[in-house]
Amino acid sequence: MCGRFVVGSSGSELVGVLRVDVVGDDLPQPSFNIAPTDRVAIVLDSAKTEPPTRRLEAARWGLIPGWAKDVGIGAKAINARAEEVENKPMFRQALIARRAIVPASGYYEWKTEDGVKTPYYIHPAGDEPLFFAGLYEWWKDPSKAADDPSRWVLSFTIMTRDAVGQLGSIHDRMPLFIDADYADVWLDPTTENVGDLLDATIDAAPALVDGMLMREVDRAVGNVRNNGPQLIAPLS
């Protein structure tokens, strides 16, 4: 699974990499300890324009479906198992037309041995960003006035799959990685056969694992109040 991750640079730097057309006004600052319900910059293709407009927008981590009564349900949907999303009411409609990319610098995973959990930081070997396959939803807060722009909440989930290669030595799940060159295919809201799209994305993900590095880091990352580049520093 993916329960904490890092975005160490400004989201605006992704404009060229993913060919973003519109950048949101209120993007979150870089963070070295992003936790569920935090705001994160995600990339999506809006189907309201022709051709679709690619946007970089701030979103809440934890998917809130349109039928939810409150935002609390999102805390239970920070991850979506890629093998199950087609059959889950929580994710099914988002998979069909609301797919996203979640850019990151890297993520944390905890390895459990003899009851002791040890955090590792996993990241690409170079300085290039890491891309997670995600799903997004818009939720309308019924407690706010119809003309209140904050009534609409954009939220997302990070998709996961079985861990492979070296990452399988730490945890049995890993985020569903996407190559930047595959972004257009994944984000396209007009794709009709999403089953084939999902299968192809799952099958391609293991090829990206070989370029990953991982190192043990300080247990301070376990406290959401801690932040800063010291969290990803190698232990001396």
PDB file of N, CA and C in Angstrom, residues 83-148:
ATOM      1  N   GLU A  83      -6.575  -4.524  -8.941  1.00  0.00           N
ATOM      2  CA  GLU A  83      -7.232  -5.757  -9.374  1.00  0.00           C
ATOM      3  C   GLU A  83      -8.724  -5.779  -9.072  1.00  0.00           C
ATOM      4  N   GLU A  84      -9.185  -4.814  -8.249  1.00  0.00           N
ATOM      5  CA  GLU A  84     -10.569  -4.854  -7.775  1.00  0.00           C
ATOM      6  C   GLU A  84     -11.411  -3.646  -8.167  1.00  0.00           C
ATOM      7  N   VAL A  85     -10.801  -2.596  -8.703  1.00  0.00           N
ATOM      8  CA  VAL A  85     -11.531  -1.341  -8.884  1.00  0.00           C
ATOM      9  C   VAL A  85     -12.724  -1.460  -9.835  1.00  0.00           C
ATOM     10  N   GLU A  86     -12.650  -2.334 -10.824  1.00  0.00           N
ATOM     11  CA  GLU A  86     -13.762  -2.462 -11.772  1.00  0.00           C
ATOM     12  C   GLU A  86     -15.038  -2.945 -11.100  1.00  0.00           C
ATOM     13  N   ASN A  87     -14.906  -3.634  -9.973  1.00  0.00           N
ATOM     14  CA  ASN A  87     -16.068  -4.218  -9.303  1.00  0.00           C
ATOM     15  C   ASN A  87     -16.430  -3.535  -7.993  1.00  0.00           C
ATOM     16  N   LYS A  88     -15.731  -2.462  -7.656  1.00  0.00           N
ATOM     17  CA  LYS A  88     -15.994  -1.760  -6.405  1.00  0.00           C
ATOM     18  C   LYS A  88     -16.827  -0.503  -6.661  1.00  0.00           C
ATOM     19  N   PRO A  89     -18.029  -0.385  -6.071  1.00  0.00           N
ATOM     20  CA  PRO A  89     -18.851   0.820  -6.264  1.00  0.00           C
ATOM     21  C   PRO A  89     -18.117   2.110  -5.910  1.00  0.00           C
ATOM     22  N   MET A  90     -17.217   2.035  -4.949  1.00  0.00           N
ATOM     23  CA  MET A  90     -16.466   3.218  -4.524  1.00  0.00           C
ATOM     24  C   MET A  90     -15.615   3.784  -5.661  1.00  0.00           C
ATOM     25  N   PHE A  91     -15.097   2.909  -6.534  1.00  0.00           N
ATOM     26  CA  PHE A  91     -14.112   3.326  -7.536  1.00  0.00           C
ATOM     27  C   PHE A  91     -14.552   3.139  -8.989  1.00  0.00           C
ATOM     28  N   ARG A  92     -15.594   2.390  -9.227  1.00  0.00           N
ATOM     29  CA  ARG A  92     -15.925   1.956 -10.583  1.00  0.00           C
ATOM     30  C   ARG A  92     -16.155   3.114 -11.546  1.00  0.00           C
ATOM     31  N   GLN A  93     -16.934   4.096 -11.168  1.00  0.00           N
ATOM     32  CA  GLN A  93     -17.229   5.209 -12.069  1.00  0.00           C
ATOM     33  C   GLN A  93     -16.014   6.091 -12.302  1.00  0.00           C
ATOM     34  N   ALA A  94     -15.187   6.255 -11.278  1.00  0.00           N
ATOM     35  CA  ALA A  94     -13.970   7.051 -11.442  1.00  0.00           C
ATOM     36  C   ALA A  94     -13.021   6.368 -12.415  1.00  0.00           C
ATOM     37  N   LEU A  95     -12.943   5.048 -12.363  1.00  0.00           N
ATOM     38  CA  LEU A  95     -12.079   4.324 -13.295  1.00  0.00           C
ATOM     39  C   LEU A  95     -12.515   4.566 -14.730  1.00  0.00           C
ATOM     40  N   ILE A  96     -13.795   4.634 -14.965  1.00  0.00           N
ATOM     41  CA  ILE A  96     -14.310   4.789 -16.322  1.00  0.00           C
ATOM     42  C   ILE A  96     -13.946   6.152 -16.915  1.00  0.00           C
ATOM     43  N   ALA A  97     -14.055   7.220 -16.143  1.00  0.00           N
ATOM     44  CA  ALA A  97     -13.904   8.557 -16.748  1.00  0.00           C
ATOM     45  C   ALA A  97     -13.103   9.559 -15.937  1.00  0.00           C
ATOM     46  N   ARG A  98     -12.614   9.197 -14.756  1.00  0.00           N
ATOM     47  CA  ARG A  98     -11.922  10.172 -13.913  1.00  0.00           C
ATOM     48  C   ARG A  98     -10.614   9.574 -13.377  1.00  0.00           C
ATOM     49  N   ARG A  99      -9.700   9.351 -14.296  1.00  0.00           N
ATOM     50  CA  ARG A  99      -8.376   8.826 -13.926  1.00  0.00           C
ATOM     51  C   ARG A  99      -7.393   9.983 -13.759  1.00  0.00           C
ATOM     52  N   ALA A 100      -6.472   9.830 -12.850  1.00  0.00           N
ATOM     53  CA  ALA A 100      -5.521  10.902 -12.527  1.00  0.00           C
ATOM     54  C   ALA A 100      -4.111  10.350 -12.445  1.00  0.00           C
ATOM     55  N   ILE A 101      -3.159  11.255 -12.429  1.00  0.00           N
ATOM     56  CA  ILE A 101      -1.771  10.925 -12.129  1.00  0.00           C
ATOM     57  C   ILE A 101      -1.369  11.717 -10.891  1.00  0.00           C
ATOM     58  N   VAL A 102      -0.744  11.032  -9.956  1.00  0.00           N
ATOM     59  CA  VAL A 102      -0.295  11.663  -8.714  1.00  0.00           C
ATOM     60  C   VAL A 102       1.232  11.737  -8.753  1.00  0.00           C
ATOM     61  N   PRO A 103       1.794  12.909  -8.992  1.00  0.00           N
ATOM     62  CA  PRO A 103       3.257  13.044  -9.054  1.00  0.00           C
ATOM     63  C   PRO A 103       3.866  13.043  -7.646  1.00  0.00           C
ATOM     64  N   ALA A 104       5.034  12.432  -7.527  1.00  0.00           N
ATOM     65  CA  ALA A 104       5.728  12.378  -6.239  1.00  0.00           C
ATOM     66  C   ALA A 104       7.227  12.329  -6.465  1.00  0.00           C
ATOM     67  N   SER A 105       7.980  12.591  -5.414  1.00  0.00           N
ATOM     68  CA  SER A 105       9.426  12.406  -5.447  1.00  0.00           C
ATOM     69  C   SER A 105       9.791  10.995  -5.009  1.00  0.00           C
ATOM     70  N   GLY A 106       8.958  10.423  -4.146  1.00  0.00           N
ATOM     71  CA  GLY A 106       9.158   9.080  -3.626  1.00  0.00           C
ATOM     72  C   GLY A 106       8.099   8.788  -2.586  1.00  0.00           C
ATOM     73  N   TYR A 107       8.175   7.615  -1.983  1.00  0.00           N
ATOM     74  CA  TYR A 107       7.181   7.267  -0.963  1.00  0.00           C
ATOM     75  C   TYR A 107       7.828   6.416   0.121  1.00  0.00           C
ATOM     76  N   TYR A 108       7.118   6.294   1.246  1.00  0.00           N
ATOM     77  CA  TYR A 108       7.598   5.502   2.379  1.00  0.00           C
ATOM     78  C   TYR A 108       6.835   4.187   2.448  1.00  0.00           C
ATOM     79  N   GLU A 109       7.557   3.163   2.870  1.00  0.00           N
ATOM     80  CA  GLU A 109       6.903   1.890   3.170  1.00  0.00           C
ATOM     81  C   GLU A 109       7.570   1.306   4.403  1.00  0.00           C
ATOM     82  N   TRP A 110       6.789   0.588   5.198  1.00  0.00           N
ATOM     83  CA  TRP A 110       7.290   0.009   6.435  1.00  0.00           C
ATOM     84  C   TRP A 110       7.454  -1.502   6.292  1.00  0.00           C
ATOM     85  N   LYS A 111       8.648  -1.987   6.634  1.00  0.00           N
ATOM     86  CA  LYS A 111       8.930  -3.417   6.622  1.00  0.00           C
ATOM     87  C   LYS A 111       8.774  -3.954   8.038  1.00  0.00           C
ATOM     88  N   THR A 112       8.006  -5.023   8.192  1.00  0.00           N
ATOM     89  CA  THR A 112       7.758  -5.588   9.514  1.00  0.00           C
ATOM     90  C   THR A 112       8.548  -6.874   9.695  1.00  0.00           C
ATOM     91  N   GLU A 113       9.393  -6.910  10.700  1.00  0.00           N
ATOM     92  CA  GLU A 113      10.164  -8.103  11.039  1.00  0.00           C
ATOM     93  C   GLU A 113      10.128  -8.295  12.548  1.00  0.00           C
ATOM     94  N   ASP A 114       9.700  -9.486  12.975  1.00  0.00           N
ATOM     95  CA  ASP A 114       9.614  -9.798  14.408  1.00  0.00           C
ATOM     96  C   ASP A 114       8.814  -8.750  15.166  1.00  0.00           C
ATOM     97  N   GLY A 115       7.759  -8.267  14.523  1.00  0.00           N
ATOM     98  CA  GLY A 115       6.883  -7.303  15.167  1.00  0.00           C
ATOM     99  C   GLY A 115       7.388  -5.878  15.172  1.00  0.00           C
ATOM    100  N   VAL A 116       8.542  -5.627  14.569  1.00  0.00           N
ATOM    101  CA  VAL A 116       9.122  -4.285  14.536  1.00  0.00           C
ATOM    102  C   VAL A 116       8.967  -3.707  13.134  1.00  0.00           C
ATOM    103  N   LYS A 117       8.431  -2.484  13.036  1.00  0.00           N
ATOM    104  CA  LYS A 117       8.236  -1.828  11.748  1.00  0.00           C
ATOM    105  C   LYS A 117       9.365  -0.837  11.476  1.00  0.00           C
ATOM    106  N   THR A 118      10.002  -1.005  10.329  1.00  0.00           N
ATOM    107  CA  THR A 118      11.106  -0.144   9.949  1.00  0.00           C
ATOM    108  C   THR A 118      10.751   0.612   8.682  1.00  0.00           C
ATOM    109  N   PRO A 119      10.825   1.959   8.680  1.00  0.00           N
ATOM    110  CA  PRO A 119      10.452   2.733   7.498  1.00  0.00           C
ATOM    111  C   PRO A 119      11.573   2.781   6.459  1.00  0.00           C
ATOM    112  N   TYR A 120      11.182   2.692   5.196  1.00  0.00           N
ATOM    113  CA  TYR A 120      12.094   2.830   4.067  1.00  0.00           C
ATOM    114  C   TYR A 120      11.573   3.928   3.145  1.00  0.00           C
ATOM    115  N   TYR A 121      12.512   4.643   2.550  1.00  0.00           N
ATOM    116  CA  TYR A 121      12.162   5.630   1.539  1.00  0.00           C
ATOM    117  C   TYR A 121      12.495   5.036   0.179  1.00  0.00           C
ATOM    118  N   ILE A 122      11.518   5.031  -0.729  1.00  0.00           N
ATOM    119  CA  ILE A 122      11.648   4.421  -2.053  1.00  0.00           C
ATOM    120  C   ILE A 122      11.488   5.520  -3.093  1.00  0.00           C
ATOM    121  N   HIS A 123      12.427   5.596  -4.045  1.00  0.00           N
ATOM    122  CA  HIS A 123      12.414   6.713  -4.981  1.00  0.00           C
ATOM    123  C   HIS A 123      13.174   6.350  -6.256  1.00  0.00           C
ATOM    124  N   PRO A 124      12.958   7.094  -7.336  1.00  0.00           N
ATOM    125  CA  PRO A 124      13.725   6.850  -8.559  1.00  0.00           C
ATOM    126  C   PRO A 124      15.210   7.125  -8.348  1.00  0.00           C
ATOM    127  N   ALA A 125      16.050   6.446  -9.130  1.00  0.00           N
ATOM    128  CA  ALA A 125      17.495   6.602  -8.972  1.00  0.00           C
ATOM    129  C   ALA A 125      17.961   8.019  -9.306  1.00  0.00           C
ATOM    130  N   GLY A 126      17.292   8.681 -10.254  1.00  0.00           N
ATOM    131  CA  GLY A 126      17.647  10.050 -10.609  1.00  0.00           C
ATOM    132  C   GLY A 126      16.751  11.055  -9.922  1.00  0.00           C
ATOM    133  N   ASP A 127      16.747  12.266 -10.430  1.00  0.00           N
ATOM    134  CA  ASP A 127      15.914  13.313  -9.847  1.00  0.00           C
ATOM    135  C   ASP A 127      14.542  13.409 -10.514  1.00  0.00           C
ATOM    136  N   GLU A 128      14.269  12.495 -11.443  1.00  0.00           N
ATOM    137  CA  GLU A 128      12.996  12.569 -12.152  1.00  0.00           C
ATOM    138  C   GLU A 128      11.836  12.260 -11.211  1.00  0.00           C
ATOM    139  N   PRO A 129      10.652  12.821 -11.485  1.00  0.00           N
ATOM    140  CA  PRO A 129       9.497  12.551 -10.627  1.00  0.00           C
ATOM    141  C   PRO A 129       8.981  11.131 -10.810  1.00  0.00           C
ATOM    142  N   LEU A 130       8.278  10.670  -9.808  1.00  0.00           N
ATOM    143  CA  LEU A 130       7.624   9.369  -9.815  1.00  0.00           C
ATOM    144  C   LEU A 130       6.136   9.608 -10.025  1.00  0.00           C
ATOM    145  N   PHE A 131       5.490   8.785 -10.843  1.00  0.00           N
ATOM    146  CA  PHE A 131       4.071   8.987 -11.130  1.00  0.00           C
ATOM    147  C   PHE A 131       3.255   7.773 -10.684  1.00  0.00           C
ATOM    148  N   PHE A 132       2.221   8.038  -9.843  1.00  0.00           N
ATOM    149  CA  PHE A 132       1.294   7.000  -9.407  1.00  0.00           C
ATOM    150  C   PHE A 132       0.005   7.102 -10.228  1.00  0.00           C
ATOM    151  N   ALA A 133      -0.548   5.953 -10.599  1.00  0.00           N
ATOM    152  CA  ALA A 133      -1.872   5.942 -11.208  1.00  0.00           C
ATOM    153  C   ALA A 133      -2.902   6.228 -10.124  1.00  0.00           C
ATOM    154  N   GLY A 134      -3.828   7.125 -10.417  1.00  0.00           N
ATOM    155  CA  GLY A 134      -4.834   7.476  -9.436  1.00  0.00           C
ATOM    156  C   GLY A 134      -6.212   7.622 -10.051  1.00  0.00           C
ATOM    157  N   LEU A 135      -7.199   7.796  -9.194  1.00  0.00           N
ATOM    158  CA  LEU A 135      -8.580   8.080  -9.595  1.00  0.00           C
ATOM    159  C   LEU A 135      -9.029   9.305  -8.813  1.00  0.00           C
ATOM    160  N   TYR A 136      -9.922  10.095  -9.412  1.00  0.00           N
ATOM    161  CA  TYR A 136     -10.385  11.287  -8.699  1.00  0.00           C
ATOM    162  C   TYR A 136     -11.910  11.400  -8.764  1.00  0.00           C
ATOM    163  N   GLU A 137     -12.445  12.202  -7.853  1.00  0.00           N
ATOM    164  CA  GLU A 137     -13.887  12.483  -7.803  1.00  0.00           C
ATOM    165  C   GLU A 137     -14.104  13.911  -7.339  1.00  0.00           C
ATOM    166  N   TRP A 138     -15.231  14.485  -7.751  1.00  0.00           N
ATOM    167  CA  TRP A 138     -15.712  15.754  -7.216  1.00  0.00           C
ATOM    168  C   TRP A 138     -16.890  15.464  -6.295  1.00  0.00           C
ATOM    169  N   TRP A 139     -16.861  16.054  -5.090  1.00  0.00           N
ATOM    170  CA  TRP A 139     -17.934  15.862  -4.119  1.00  0.00           C
ATOM    171  C   TRP A 139     -18.508  17.219  -3.733  1.00  0.00           C
ATOM    172  N   LYS A 140     -19.824  17.292  -3.691  1.00  0.00           N
ATOM    173  CA  LYS A 140     -20.506  18.545  -3.354  1.00  0.00           C
ATOM    174  C   LYS A 140     -20.943  18.517  -1.889  1.00  0.00           C
ATOM    175  N   ASP A 141     -20.434  19.482  -1.105  1.00  0.00           N
ATOM    176  CA  ASP A 141     -20.745  19.563   0.321  1.00  0.00           C
ATOM    177  C   ASP A 141     -22.135  20.168   0.497  1.00  0.00           C
ATOM    178  N   PRO A 142     -23.103  19.374   0.949  1.00  0.00           N
ATOM    179  CA  PRO A 142     -24.471  19.879   1.078  1.00  0.00           C
ATOM    180  C   PRO A 142     -24.650  20.908   2.180  1.00  0.00           C
ATOM    181  N   SER A 143     -23.664  21.063   3.058  1.00  0.00           N
ATOM    182  CA  SER A 143     -23.794  22.009   4.176  1.00  0.00           C
ATOM    183  C   SER A 143     -23.433  23.434   3.767  1.00  0.00           C
ATOM    184  N   LYS A 144     -22.914  23.618   2.533  1.00  0.00           N
ATOM    185  CA  LYS A 144     -22.479  24.943   2.100  1.00  0.00           C
ATOM    186  C   LYS A 144     -23.411  25.511   1.044  1.00  0.00           C
ATOM    187  N   ALA A 145     -23.416  26.831   0.946  1.00  0.00           N
ATOM    188  CA  ALA A 145     -24.299  27.526   0.013  1.00  0.00           C
ATOM    189  C   ALA A 145     -23.969  27.169  -1.429  1.00  0.00           C
ATOM    190  N   ALA A 146     -24.986  27.217  -2.275  1.00  0.00           N
ATOM    191  CA  ALA A 146     -24.825  26.833  -3.678  1.00  0.00           C
ATOM    192  C   ALA A 146     -23.813  27.697  -4.408  1.00  0.00           C
ATOM    193  N   ASP A 147     -23.646  28.947  -3.985  1.00  0.00           N
ATOM    194  CA  ASP A 147     -22.706  29.855  -4.664  1.00  0.00           C
ATOM    195  C   ASP A 147     -21.338  29.898  -3.984  1.00  0.00           C
ATOM    196  N   ASP A 148     -21.084  29.001  -3.037  1.00  0.00           N
ATOM    197  CA  ASP A 148     -19.804  28.944  -2.343  1.00  0.00           C
ATOM    198  C   ASP A 148     -18.857  28.033  -3.126  1.00  0.00           C
TER     199      ASP A 148
END
